[in-house]
PDB file of C-alpha atoms in Angstrom:
ATOM      1  CA  UNK A   1     283.033 181.935 314.162  1.00 54.00           C
ATOM      2  CA  UNK A   2     279.560 183.400 314.584  1.00 61.00           C
ATOM      3  CA  UNK A   3     278.684 183.217 310.928  1.00 67.00           C
ATOM      4  CA  UNK A   4     279.383 179.494 310.473  1.00 73.00           C
ATOM      5  CA  UNK A   5     277.540 178.819 313.715  1.00 72.00           C
ATOM      6  CA  UNK A   6     274.564 180.819 312.489  1.00 75.00           C
ATOM      7  CA  UNK A   7     274.542 178.899 309.217  1.00 71.00           C
ATOM      8  CA  UNK A   8     274.681 175.636 311.090  1.00 73.00           C
ATOM      9  CA  UNK A   9     271.785 176.653 313.284  1.00 74.00           C
ATOM     10  CA  UNK A  10     269.757 177.642 310.257  1.00 78.00           C
ATOM     11  CA  UNK A  11     270.499 174.311 308.574  1.00 73.00           C
ATOM     12  CA  UNK A  12     269.525 172.432 311.725  1.00 75.00           C
ATOM     13  CA  UNK A  13     266.353 174.482 312.034  1.00 74.00           C
ATOM     14  CA  UNK A  14     265.399 173.738 308.434  1.00 74.00           C
ATOM     15  CA  UNK A  15     266.187 170.064 308.892  1.00 73.00           C
ATOM     16  CA  UNK A  16     264.119 169.972 312.079  1.00 75.00           C
ATOM     17  CA  UNK A  17     261.254 171.725 310.354  1.00 74.00           C
ATOM     18  CA  UNK A  18     261.415 169.283 307.445  1.00 73.00           C
ATOM     19  CA  UNK A  19     261.487 166.355 309.837  1.00 70.00           C
ATOM     20  CA  UNK A  20     258.539 167.832 311.699  1.00 76.00           C
ATOM     21  CA  UNK A  21     256.581 168.193 308.460  1.00 69.00           C
ATOM     22  CA  UNK A  22     257.387 164.614 307.474  1.00 70.00           C
ATOM     23  CA  UNK A  23     256.399 163.308 310.892  1.00 72.00           C
ATOM     24  CA  UNK A  24     253.166 165.312 310.764  1.00 69.00           C
ATOM     25  CA  UNK A  25     252.334 163.929 307.342  1.00 74.00           C
ATOM     26  CA  UNK A  26     253.032 160.393 308.565  1.00 71.00           C
ATOM     27  CA  UNK A  27     250.872 161.034 311.594  1.00 66.00           C
ATOM     28  CA  UNK A  28     247.988 162.222 309.414  1.00 69.00           C
ATOM     29  CA  UNK A  29     248.416 159.217 307.166  1.00 70.00           C
ATOM     30  CA  UNK A  30     248.422 156.905 310.173  1.00 62.00           C
ATOM     31  CA  UNK A  31     245.237 158.542 311.481  1.00 63.00           C
ATOM     32  CA  UNK A  32     243.571 158.101 308.096  1.00 64.00           C
ATOM     33  CA  UNK A  33     244.720 154.476 307.903  1.00 61.00           C
ATOM     34  CA  UNK A  34     243.462 153.901 311.428  1.00 58.00           C
ATOM     35  CA  UNK A  35     240.093 155.435 310.593  1.00 61.00           C
ATOM     36  CA  UNK A  36     239.902 153.272 307.476  1.00 62.00           C
ATOM     37  CA  UNK A  37     240.855 150.219 309.516  1.00 58.00           C
ATOM     38  CA  UNK A  38     238.182 151.031 312.073  1.00 61.00           C
ATOM     39  CA  UNK A  39     235.619 151.483 309.298  1.00 59.00           C
ATOM     40  CA  UNK A  40     236.650 148.183 307.702  1.00 55.00           C
ATOM     41  CA  UNK A  41     236.486 146.463 311.074  1.00 59.00           C
ATOM     42  CA  UNK A  42     233.035 147.936 311.692  1.00 63.00           C
ATOM     43  CA  UNK A  43     231.863 146.841 308.251  1.00 59.00           C
ATOM     44  CA  UNK A  44     233.281 143.369 308.810  1.00 58.00           C
ATOM     45  CA  UNK A  45     231.559 143.168 312.188  1.00 64.00           C
ATOM     46  CA  UNK A  46     228.270 144.242 310.635  1.00 63.00           C
ATOM     47  CA  UNK A  47     228.638 141.689 307.845  1.00 63.00           C
ATOM     48  CA  UNK A  48     229.461 139.014 310.406  1.00 61.00           C
ATOM     49  CA  UNK A  49     226.438 139.905 312.509  1.00 65.00           C
ATOM     50  CA  UNK A  50     224.243 140.038 309.406  1.00 68.00           C
ATOM     51  CA  UNK A  51     225.568 136.628 308.356  1.00 65.00           C
ATOM     52  CA  UNK A  52     224.863 135.224 311.830  1.00 71.00           C
ATOM     53  CA  UNK A  53     221.320 136.635 311.717  1.00 70.00           C
ATOM     54  CA  UNK A  54     220.749 135.193 308.257  1.00 69.00           C
ATOM     55  CA  UNK A  55     222.092 131.791 309.333  1.00 73.00           C
ATOM     56  CA  UNK A  56     219.786 131.865 312.361  1.00 72.00           C
ATOM     57  CA  UNK A  57     216.848 132.763 310.108  1.00 69.00           C
ATOM     58  CA  UNK A  58     217.646 129.930 307.706  1.00 72.00           C
ATOM     59  CA  UNK A  59     218.018 127.498 310.604  1.00 67.00           C
ATOM     60  CA  UNK A  60     214.643 128.547 311.999  1.00 69.00           C
ATOM     61  CA  UNK A  61     212.992 128.110 308.601  1.00 66.00           C
ATOM     62  CA  UNK A  62     214.462 124.604 308.317  1.00 68.00           C
ATOM     63  CA  UNK A  63     213.354 123.726 311.838  1.00 67.00           C
ATOM     64  CA  UNK A  64     209.871 125.040 311.024  1.00 63.00           C
ATOM     65  CA  UNK A  65     209.639 122.429 308.289  1.00 62.00           C
ATOM     66  CA  UNK A  66     209.499 119.752 311.002  1.00 58.00           C
ATOM     67  CA  UNK A  67     206.967 121.519 313.236  1.00 42.00           C
ATOM     68  CA  UNK A  68     203.226 120.867 313.292  1.00 44.00           C
ATOM     69  CA  UNK A  69     200.978 119.071 310.845  1.00 47.00           C
ATOM     70  CA  UNK A  70     202.971 120.300 307.834  1.00 51.00           C
ATOM     71  CA  UNK A  71     206.331 118.865 308.997  1.00 54.00           C
ATOM     72  CA  UNK A  72     208.312 116.106 307.338  1.00 56.00           C
ATOM     73  CA  UNK A  73     208.511 114.131 310.577  1.00 57.00           C
ATOM     74  CA  UNK A  74     204.767 114.414 311.169  1.00 57.00           C
ATOM     75  CA  UNK A  75     204.033 113.406 307.591  1.00 58.00           C
ATOM     76  CA  UNK A  76     206.526 110.547 307.738  1.00 59.00           C
ATOM     77  CA  UNK A  77     204.877 109.228 310.916  1.00 60.00           C
ATOM     78  CA  UNK A  78     201.426 109.431 309.347  1.00 58.00           C
ATOM     79  CA  UNK A  79     202.565 107.673 306.181  1.00 55.00           C
ATOM     80  CA  UNK A  80     204.152 104.875 308.200  1.00 56.00           C
ATOM     81  CA  UNK A  81     200.807 104.375 309.934  1.00 54.00           C
ATOM     82  CA  UNK A  82     198.955 104.266 306.618  1.00 56.00           C
ATOM     83  CA  UNK A  83     198.301 100.886 305.032  1.00 52.00           C
ATOM     84  CA  UNK A  84     196.788 102.484 301.947  1.00 51.00           C
ATOM     85  CA  UNK A  85     195.851 105.928 300.711  1.00 56.00           C
ATOM     86  CA  UNK A  86     192.550 107.033 299.316  1.00 62.00           C
ATOM     87  CA  UNK A  87     192.671 109.275 296.266  1.00 60.00           C
ATOM     88  CA  UNK A  88     191.940 112.352 298.399  1.00 66.00           C
ATOM     89  CA  UNK A  89     194.491 111.394 301.059  1.00 67.00           C
ATOM     90  CA  UNK A  90     197.107 110.766 298.366  1.00 66.00           C
ATOM     91  CA  UNK A  91     196.558 114.187 296.816  1.00 74.00           C
ATOM     92  CA  UNK A  92     196.688 115.804 300.265  1.00 74.00           C
ATOM     93  CA  UNK A  93     200.019 114.106 301.040  1.00 70.00           C
ATOM     94  CA  UNK A  94     201.480 115.209 297.695  1.00 74.00           C
ATOM     95  CA  UNK A  95     200.389 118.805 298.318  1.00 79.00           C
ATOM     96  CA  UNK A  96     202.023 118.799 301.761  1.00 76.00           C
ATOM     97  CA  UNK A  97     205.236 117.368 300.311  1.00 77.00           C
ATOM     98  CA  UNK A  98     205.197 120.082 297.629  1.00 79.00           C
ATOM     99  CA  UNK A  99     204.875 122.788 300.309  1.00 78.00           C
ATOM    100  CA  UNK A 100     207.773 121.288 302.268  1.00 76.00           C
ATOM    101  CA  UNK A 101     209.901 121.148 299.094  1.00 75.00           C
ATOM    102  CA  UNK A 102     209.176 124.827 298.481  1.00 80.00           C
ATOM    103  CA  UNK A 103     210.320 125.695 302.021  1.00 75.00           C
ATOM    104  CA  UNK A 104     213.540 123.714 301.563  1.00 78.00           C
ATOM    105  CA  UNK A 105     214.159 125.314 298.147  1.00 80.00           C
ATOM    106  CA  UNK A 106     213.796 128.790 299.669  1.00 82.00           C
ATOM    107  CA  UNK A 107     216.254 127.881 302.441  1.00 76.00           C
ATOM    108  CA  UNK A 108     218.706 126.551 299.848  1.00 77.00           C
ATOM    109  CA  UNK A 109     218.439 129.792 297.868  1.00 82.00           C
ATOM    110  CA  UNK A 110     219.106 131.858 300.998  1.00 81.00           C
ATOM    111  CA  UNK A 111     222.206 129.769 301.757  1.00 79.00           C
ATOM    112  CA  UNK A 112     223.567 130.341 298.234  1.00 81.00           C
ATOM    113  CA  UNK A 113     222.887 134.078 298.483  1.00 80.00           C
ATOM    114  CA  UNK A 114     224.609 134.280 301.875  1.00 75.00           C
ATOM    115  CA  UNK A 115     227.627 132.342 300.628  1.00 76.00           C
ATOM    116  CA  UNK A 116     227.911 134.628 297.593  1.00 79.00           C
ATOM    117  CA  UNK A 117     227.630 137.763 299.734  1.00 76.00           C
ATOM    118  CA  UNK A 118     230.382 136.559 302.076  1.00 72.00           C
ATOM    119  CA  UNK A 119     232.657 135.764 299.138  1.00 75.00           C
ATOM    120  CA  UNK A 120     232.057 139.166 297.581  1.00 72.00           C
ATOM    121  CA  UNK A 121     232.671 140.985 300.885  1.00 70.00           C
ATOM    122  CA  UNK A 122     235.838 139.021 301.540  1.00 66.00           C
ATOM    123  CA  UNK A 123     234.665 137.904 304.988  1.00 61.00           C
ATOM    124  CA  UNK A 124     236.211 134.532 305.812  1.00 64.00           C
ATOM    125  CA  UNK A 125     235.484 133.214 309.264  1.00 61.00           C
ATOM    126  CA  UNK A 126     235.928 129.533 310.057  1.00 65.00           C
ATOM    127  CA  UNK A 127     232.918 129.554 312.377  1.00 68.00           C
ATOM    128  CA  UNK A 128     230.649 131.004 309.697  1.00 70.00           C
ATOM    129  CA  UNK A 129     231.839 128.522 307.106  1.00 74.00           C
ATOM    130  CA  UNK A 130     231.158 125.686 309.545  1.00 77.00           C
ATOM    131  CA  UNK A 131     227.642 126.976 310.202  1.00 75.00           C
ATOM    132  CA  UNK A 132     226.951 127.231 306.482  1.00 76.00           C
ATOM    133  CA  UNK A 133     228.203 123.664 305.959  1.00 80.00           C
ATOM    134  CA  UNK A 134     225.841 122.581 308.731  1.00 79.00           C
ATOM    135  CA  UNK A 135     222.934 124.312 306.995  1.00 78.00           C
ATOM    136  CA  UNK A 136     223.783 122.598 303.721  1.00 79.00           C
ATOM    137  CA  UNK A 137     223.886 119.248 305.508  1.00 82.00           C
ATOM    138  CA  UNK A 138     220.485 119.901 307.081  1.00 79.00           C
ATOM    139  CA  UNK A 139     219.027 120.823 303.689  1.00 79.00           C
ATOM    140  CA  UNK A 140     220.502 117.666 302.136  1.00 82.00           C
ATOM    141  CA  UNK A 141     218.963 115.509 304.887  1.00 81.00           C
ATOM    142  CA  UNK A 142     215.547 117.083 304.378  1.00 78.00           C
ATOM    143  CA  UNK A 143     215.775 116.684 300.611  1.00 78.00           C
ATOM    144  CA  UNK A 144     216.568 112.996 301.143  1.00 83.00           C
ATOM    145  CA  UNK A 145     213.554 112.726 303.444  1.00 77.00           C
ATOM    146  CA  UNK A 146     211.364 114.319 300.773  1.00 78.00           C
ATOM    147  CA  UNK A 147     212.549 111.689 298.279  1.00 82.00           C
ATOM    148  CA  UNK A 148     211.669 108.961 300.797  1.00 81.00           C
ATOM    149  CA  UNK A 149     208.245 110.472 301.505  1.00 76.00           C
ATOM    150  CA  UNK A 150     207.460 110.810 297.807  1.00 79.00           C
ATOM    151  CA  UNK A 151     208.413 107.173 297.228  1.00 80.00           C
ATOM    152  CA  UNK A 152     206.220 106.135 300.182  1.00 75.00           C
ATOM    153  CA  UNK A 153     203.246 108.056 298.807  1.00 74.00           C
ATOM    154  CA  UNK A 154     203.748 106.457 295.379  1.00 76.00           C
ATOM    155  CA  UNK A 155     203.974 103.023 297.008  1.00 76.00           C
ATOM    156  CA  UNK A 156     200.790 103.544 299.003  1.00 72.00           C
ATOM    157  CA  UNK A 157     199.015 104.971 295.972  1.00 71.00           C
ATOM    158  CA  UNK A 158     200.008 101.871 294.003  1.00 76.00           C
ATOM    159  CA  UNK A 159     198.536  99.749 296.777  1.00 71.00           C
ATOM    160  CA  UNK A 160     195.352 101.800 296.555  1.00 66.00           C
ATOM    161  CA  UNK A 161     195.150 101.221 292.820  1.00 74.00           C
ATOM    162  CA  UNK A 162     195.565  97.485 293.356  1.00 73.00           C
ATOM    163  CA  UNK A 163     193.047  97.400 296.186  1.00 70.00           C
ATOM    164  CA  UNK A 164     190.581  99.449 294.149  1.00 72.00           C
ATOM    165  CA  UNK A 165     190.860  96.959 291.312  1.00 79.00           C
ATOM    166  CA  UNK A 166     190.346  94.098 293.775  1.00 79.00           C
ATOM    167  CA  UNK A 167     187.345  95.838 295.312  1.00 77.00           C
ATOM    168  CA  UNK A 168     185.824  96.448 291.897  1.00 82.00           C
ATOM    169  CA  UNK A 169     186.393  92.815 290.952  1.00 84.00           C
ATOM    170  CA  UNK A 170     184.917  91.759 294.293  1.00 84.00           C
ATOM    171  CA  UNK A 171     181.912  94.002 293.781  1.00 86.00           C
ATOM    172  CA  UNK A 172     181.383  92.557 290.321  1.00 86.00           C
ATOM    173  CA  UNK A 173     181.596  89.043 291.759  1.00 86.00           C
ATOM    174  CA  UNK A 174     179.177  89.967 294.542  1.00 89.00           C
ATOM    175  CA  UNK A 175     176.788  91.505 292.031  1.00 88.00           C
ATOM    176  CA  UNK A 176     176.949  88.382 289.868  1.00 87.00           C
ATOM    177  CA  UNK A 177     176.424  86.145 292.896  1.00 88.00           C
ATOM    178  CA  UNK A 178     173.570  88.357 294.109  1.00 87.00           C
ATOM    179  CA  UNK A 179     171.878  88.144 290.729  1.00 90.00           C
ATOM    180  CA  UNK A 180     172.387  84.376 290.708  1.00 88.00           C
ATOM    181  CA  UNK A 181     170.993  84.043 294.231  1.00 90.00           C
ATOM    182  CA  UNK A 182     168.055  86.277 293.342  1.00 89.00           C
ATOM    183  CA  UNK A 183     167.345  84.211 290.247  1.00 89.00           C
ATOM    184  CA  UNK A 184     167.613  80.987 292.241  1.00 89.00           C
ATOM    185  CA  UNK A 185     165.427  82.430 294.994  1.00 86.00           C
ATOM    186  CA  UNK A 186     162.793  83.411 292.471  1.00 89.00           C
ATOM    187  CA  UNK A 187     162.942  79.951 290.917  1.00 89.00           C
ATOM    188  CA  UNK A 188     162.652  78.342 294.347  1.00 90.00           C
ATOM    189  CA  UNK A 189     159.707  80.596 295.196  1.00 88.00           C
ATOM    190  CA  UNK A 190     157.978  79.704 291.944  1.00 89.00           C
ATOM    191  CA  UNK A 191     158.549  76.024 292.638  1.00 89.00           C
ATOM    192  CA  UNK A 192     157.386  76.357 296.257  1.00 90.00           C
ATOM    193  CA  UNK A 193     154.276  78.258 295.244  1.00 88.00           C
ATOM    194  CA  UNK A 194     153.493  75.687 292.576  1.00 91.00           C
ATOM    195  CA  UNK A 195     153.760  72.855 295.082  1.00 92.00           C
ATOM    196  CA  UNK A 196     151.910  74.571 297.914  1.00 94.00           C
ATOM    197  CA  UNK A 197     149.073  76.163 295.938  1.00 95.00           C
ATOM    198  CA  UNK A 198     145.673  74.491 295.600  1.00 96.00           C
ATOM    199  CA  UNK A 199     142.666  75.760 293.704  1.00 96.00           C
ATOM    200  CA  UNK A 200     139.218  75.630 295.244  1.00 96.00           C
ATOM    201  CA  UNK A 201     135.669  76.392 294.264  1.00 96.00           C
ATOM    202  CA  UNK A 202     132.598  76.659 296.544  1.00 96.00           C
ATOM    203  CA  UNK A 203     129.058  76.374 295.187  1.00 95.00           C
ATOM    204  CA  UNK A 204     125.706  74.687 295.344  1.00 95.00           C
ATOM    205  CA  UNK A 205     125.066  71.379 293.625  1.00 94.00           C
ATOM    206  CA  UNK A 206     123.192  73.157 290.869  1.00 94.00           C
ATOM    207  CA  UNK A 207     125.980  75.665 290.294  1.00 93.00           C
ATOM    208  CA  UNK A 208     128.683  73.014 290.278  1.00 94.00           C
ATOM    209  CA  UNK A 209     126.703  70.846 287.849  1.00 92.00           C
ATOM    210  CA  UNK A 210     126.136  73.843 285.622  1.00 91.00           C
ATOM    211  CA  UNK A 211     129.908  74.415 285.609  1.00 91.00           C
ATOM    212  CA  UNK A 212     130.331  70.746 284.635  1.00 92.00           C
ATOM    213  CA  UNK A 213     132.444  70.108 287.712  1.00 94.00           C
ATOM    214  CA  UNK A 214     130.316  67.378 289.353  1.00 93.00           C
ATOM    215  CA  UNK A 215     127.915  64.644 288.332  1.00 93.00           C
ATOM    216  CA  UNK A 216     125.656  62.129 290.106  1.00 88.00           C
ATOM    217  CA  UNK A 217     126.411  58.450 289.557  1.00 81.00           C
ATOM    218  CA  UNK A 218     125.112  55.109 290.738  1.00 70.00           C
ATOM    219  CA  UNK A 219     121.930  54.470 292.730  1.00 59.00           C
ATOM    220  CA  UNK A 220     118.691  52.712 291.720  1.00 60.00           C
ATOM    221  CA  UNK A 221     115.799  54.493 290.077  1.00 57.00           C
ATOM    222  CA  UNK A 222     117.382  57.829 290.801  1.00 56.00           C
ATOM    223  CA  UNK A 223     117.941  57.016 294.449  1.00 64.00           C
ATOM    224  CA  UNK A 224     121.262  56.710 296.291  1.00 63.00           C
ATOM    225  CA  UNK A 225     123.292  58.468 293.665  1.00 81.00           C
ATOM    226  CA  UNK A 226     126.773  59.632 294.605  1.00 89.00           C
ATOM    227  CA  UNK A 227     128.092  63.046 293.632  1.00 92.00           C
ATOM    228  CA  UNK A 228     131.554  62.826 292.079  1.00 93.00           C
ATOM    229  CA  UNK A 229     133.891  65.234 290.243  1.00 94.00           C
ATOM    230  CA  UNK A 230     133.670  65.040 286.476  1.00 92.00           C
ATOM    231  CA  UNK A 231     137.361  65.748 286.098  1.00 89.00           C
ATOM    232  CA  UNK A 232     136.536  68.445 283.595  1.00 89.00           C
ATOM    233  CA  UNK A 233     138.137  71.638 284.937  1.00 85.00           C
ATOM    234  CA  UNK A 234     138.293  73.812 281.845  1.00 76.00           C
ATOM    235  CA  UNK A 235     136.263  76.989 282.113  1.00 64.00           C
ATOM    236  CA  UNK A 236     135.610  76.632 285.831  1.00 69.00           C
ATOM    237  CA  UNK A 237     136.347  79.537 288.166  1.00 87.00           C
ATOM    238  CA  UNK A 238     138.773  78.383 290.871  1.00 94.00           C
ATOM    239  CA  UNK A 239     140.416  80.499 293.569  1.00 94.00           C
ATOM    240  CA  UNK A 240     144.129  79.976 294.242  1.00 95.00           C
ATOM    241  CA  UNK A 241     145.223  79.382 297.848  1.00 96.00           C
ATOM    242  CA  UNK A 242     148.847  79.115 299.054  1.00 96.00           C
ATOM    243  CA  UNK A 243     148.637  76.509 301.813  1.00 96.00           C
ATOM    244  CA  UNK A 244     152.050  77.532 303.181  1.00 95.00           C
ATOM    245  CA  UNK A 245     150.533  80.882 304.077  1.00 94.00           C
ATOM    246  CA  UNK A 246     146.818  80.187 304.571  1.00 95.00           C
ATOM    247  CA  UNK A 247     145.197  77.017 305.913  1.00 96.00           C
ATOM    248  CA  UNK A 248     141.567  78.130 306.160  1.00 97.00           C
ATOM    249  CA  UNK A 249     138.878  78.265 303.456  1.00 97.00           C
ATOM    250  CA  UNK A 250     135.732  80.238 304.340  1.00 97.00           C
ATOM    251  CA  UNK A 251     132.455  78.613 303.229  1.00 97.00           C
ATOM    252  CA  UNK A 252     129.368  80.878 303.251  1.00 96.00           C
ATOM    253  CA  UNK A 253     126.986  78.133 304.384  1.00 95.00           C
ATOM    254  CA  UNK A 254     126.179  76.083 307.483  1.00 95.00           C
ATOM    255  CA  UNK A 255     126.362  72.735 305.673  1.00 96.00           C
ATOM    256  CA  UNK A 256     128.836  71.599 303.054  1.00 96.00           C
ATOM    257  CA  UNK A 257     130.964  68.701 301.955  1.00 96.00           C
ATOM    258  CA  UNK A 258     134.157  68.244 300.015  1.00 97.00           C
ATOM    259  CA  UNK A 259     133.376  66.468 296.759  1.00 95.00           C
ATOM    260  CA  UNK A 260     136.963  66.210 295.517  1.00 96.00           C
ATOM    261  CA  UNK A 261     138.965  63.236 296.848  1.00 95.00           C
ATOM    262  CA  UNK A 262     140.995  65.022 299.545  1.00 96.00           C
ATOM    263  CA  UNK A 263     142.229  62.635 302.296  1.00 96.00           C
ATOM    264  CA  UNK A 264     139.680  62.894 305.120  1.00 96.00           C
ATOM    265  CA  UNK A 265     142.351  63.217 307.796  1.00 96.00           C
ATOM    266  CA  UNK A 266     143.940  66.187 306.043  1.00 96.00           C
ATOM    267  CA  UNK A 267     141.165  68.639 306.880  1.00 98.00           C
ATOM    268  CA  UNK A 268     138.139  69.351 309.050  1.00 97.00           C
ATOM    269  CA  UNK A 269     134.958  71.393 308.700  1.00 96.00           C
ATOM    270  CA  UNK A 270     133.999  73.602 311.622  1.00 96.00           C
ATOM    271  CA  UNK A 271     130.984  75.845 312.054  1.00 96.00           C
ATOM    272  CA  UNK A 272     132.015  79.314 313.139  1.00 95.00           C
ATOM    273  CA  UNK A 273     129.028  81.562 313.678  1.00 92.00           C
ATOM    274  CA  UNK A 274     126.837  81.348 310.596  1.00 92.00           C
ATOM    275  CA  UNK A 275     129.445  79.928 308.225  1.00 95.00           C
ATOM    276  CA  UNK A 276     131.745  76.977 307.908  1.00 97.00           C
ATOM    277  CA  UNK A 277     135.521  76.976 307.905  1.00 97.00           C
ATOM    278  CA  UNK A 278     137.530  74.305 306.158  1.00 98.00           C
ATOM    279  CA  UNK A 279     140.727  74.009 308.159  1.00 97.00           C
ATOM    280  CA  UNK A 280     143.666  72.258 306.548  1.00 97.00           C
ATOM    281  CA  UNK A 281     145.316  69.945 309.087  1.00 97.00           C
ATOM    282  CA  UNK A 282     147.892  68.283 306.839  1.00 96.00           C
ATOM    283  CA  UNK A 283     148.815  70.591 304.002  1.00 95.00           C
ATOM    284  CA  UNK A 284     151.083  68.061 302.302  1.00 95.00           C
ATOM    285  CA  UNK A 285     148.338  65.416 302.154  1.00 96.00           C
ATOM    286  CA  UNK A 286     145.575  67.911 301.405  1.00 97.00           C
ATOM    287  CA  UNK A 287     147.273  69.310 298.317  1.00 95.00           C
ATOM    288  CA  UNK A 288     147.855  65.900 296.722  1.00 95.00           C
ATOM    289  CA  UNK A 289     144.612  66.806 294.997  1.00 96.00           C
ATOM    290  CA  UNK A 290     145.221  70.253 293.533  1.00 95.00           C
ATOM    291  CA  UNK A 291     141.587  71.148 292.707  1.00 96.00           C
ATOM    292  CA  UNK A 292     139.228  71.229 295.673  1.00 97.00           C
ATOM    293  CA  UNK A 293     135.471  71.188 295.016  1.00 96.00           C
ATOM    294  CA  UNK A 294     133.239  72.144 297.953  1.00 97.00           C
ATOM    295  CA  UNK A 295     129.485  71.688 297.603  1.00 97.00           C
ATOM    296  CA  UNK A 296     127.167  73.625 299.905  1.00 96.00           C
ATOM    297  CA  UNK A 297     123.680  72.480 300.931  1.00 87.00           C
TER     298      UNK A 297
END
């Protein structure tokens, strides 16, 4: 009886030992699997946090596009207020739009990189996918705004081109009209000067006779002769006087008379100091005779 019992105990002991070894191996495997699971969970958490940080960074970069003088909203507001763009303003607007497009392109590239990284890492979280879709929507909206802004700049630039052409045409018209007015003014001035200018000469009887400007006529036996203009004006030295600007002729003598047939009421002779002044009272009547001959005594 003892021997079979001993054999049975040995068999049970071996079986128990084998079971213990198996359980120990399973326990070690479970610990390794658990450690691997923890490592995977940690890696997933880190990827998730990194993805969240990257999404936040992309969102901030997109929001920065609409902040300050460089933003799409600011530029859109300014363009709406513009009725036309100068060449410099148009170039400035295009440069700002180009900078905004570069910012949006960089954000788009970051979104693609993030999406690819998540796919490669096997991280699939509904919340992350929703955030990424939101980023793509934001980028699409800003790209649409860029298209609108570019079209607005082109429209305003076209208006500038049209206005510039109109201004140039207007300037040409103004220049032509100015030249016409100047020509007409000069013609009017020439005509006015011709009408208002008289020519006078002052001299003694001897000098005027020598110049063949006057002659003595009538009288009896050399007495009572009247001095009259000969009508011969060639070669005589006359001084021009614009009666619209000057109405006084200075006569260097204390006695004188007007030999030419000026209307008597159109002028007067006044002694001023030691010389006479011929003062024109009615310029229109006075200049009906263009050549004035004044004889001093």
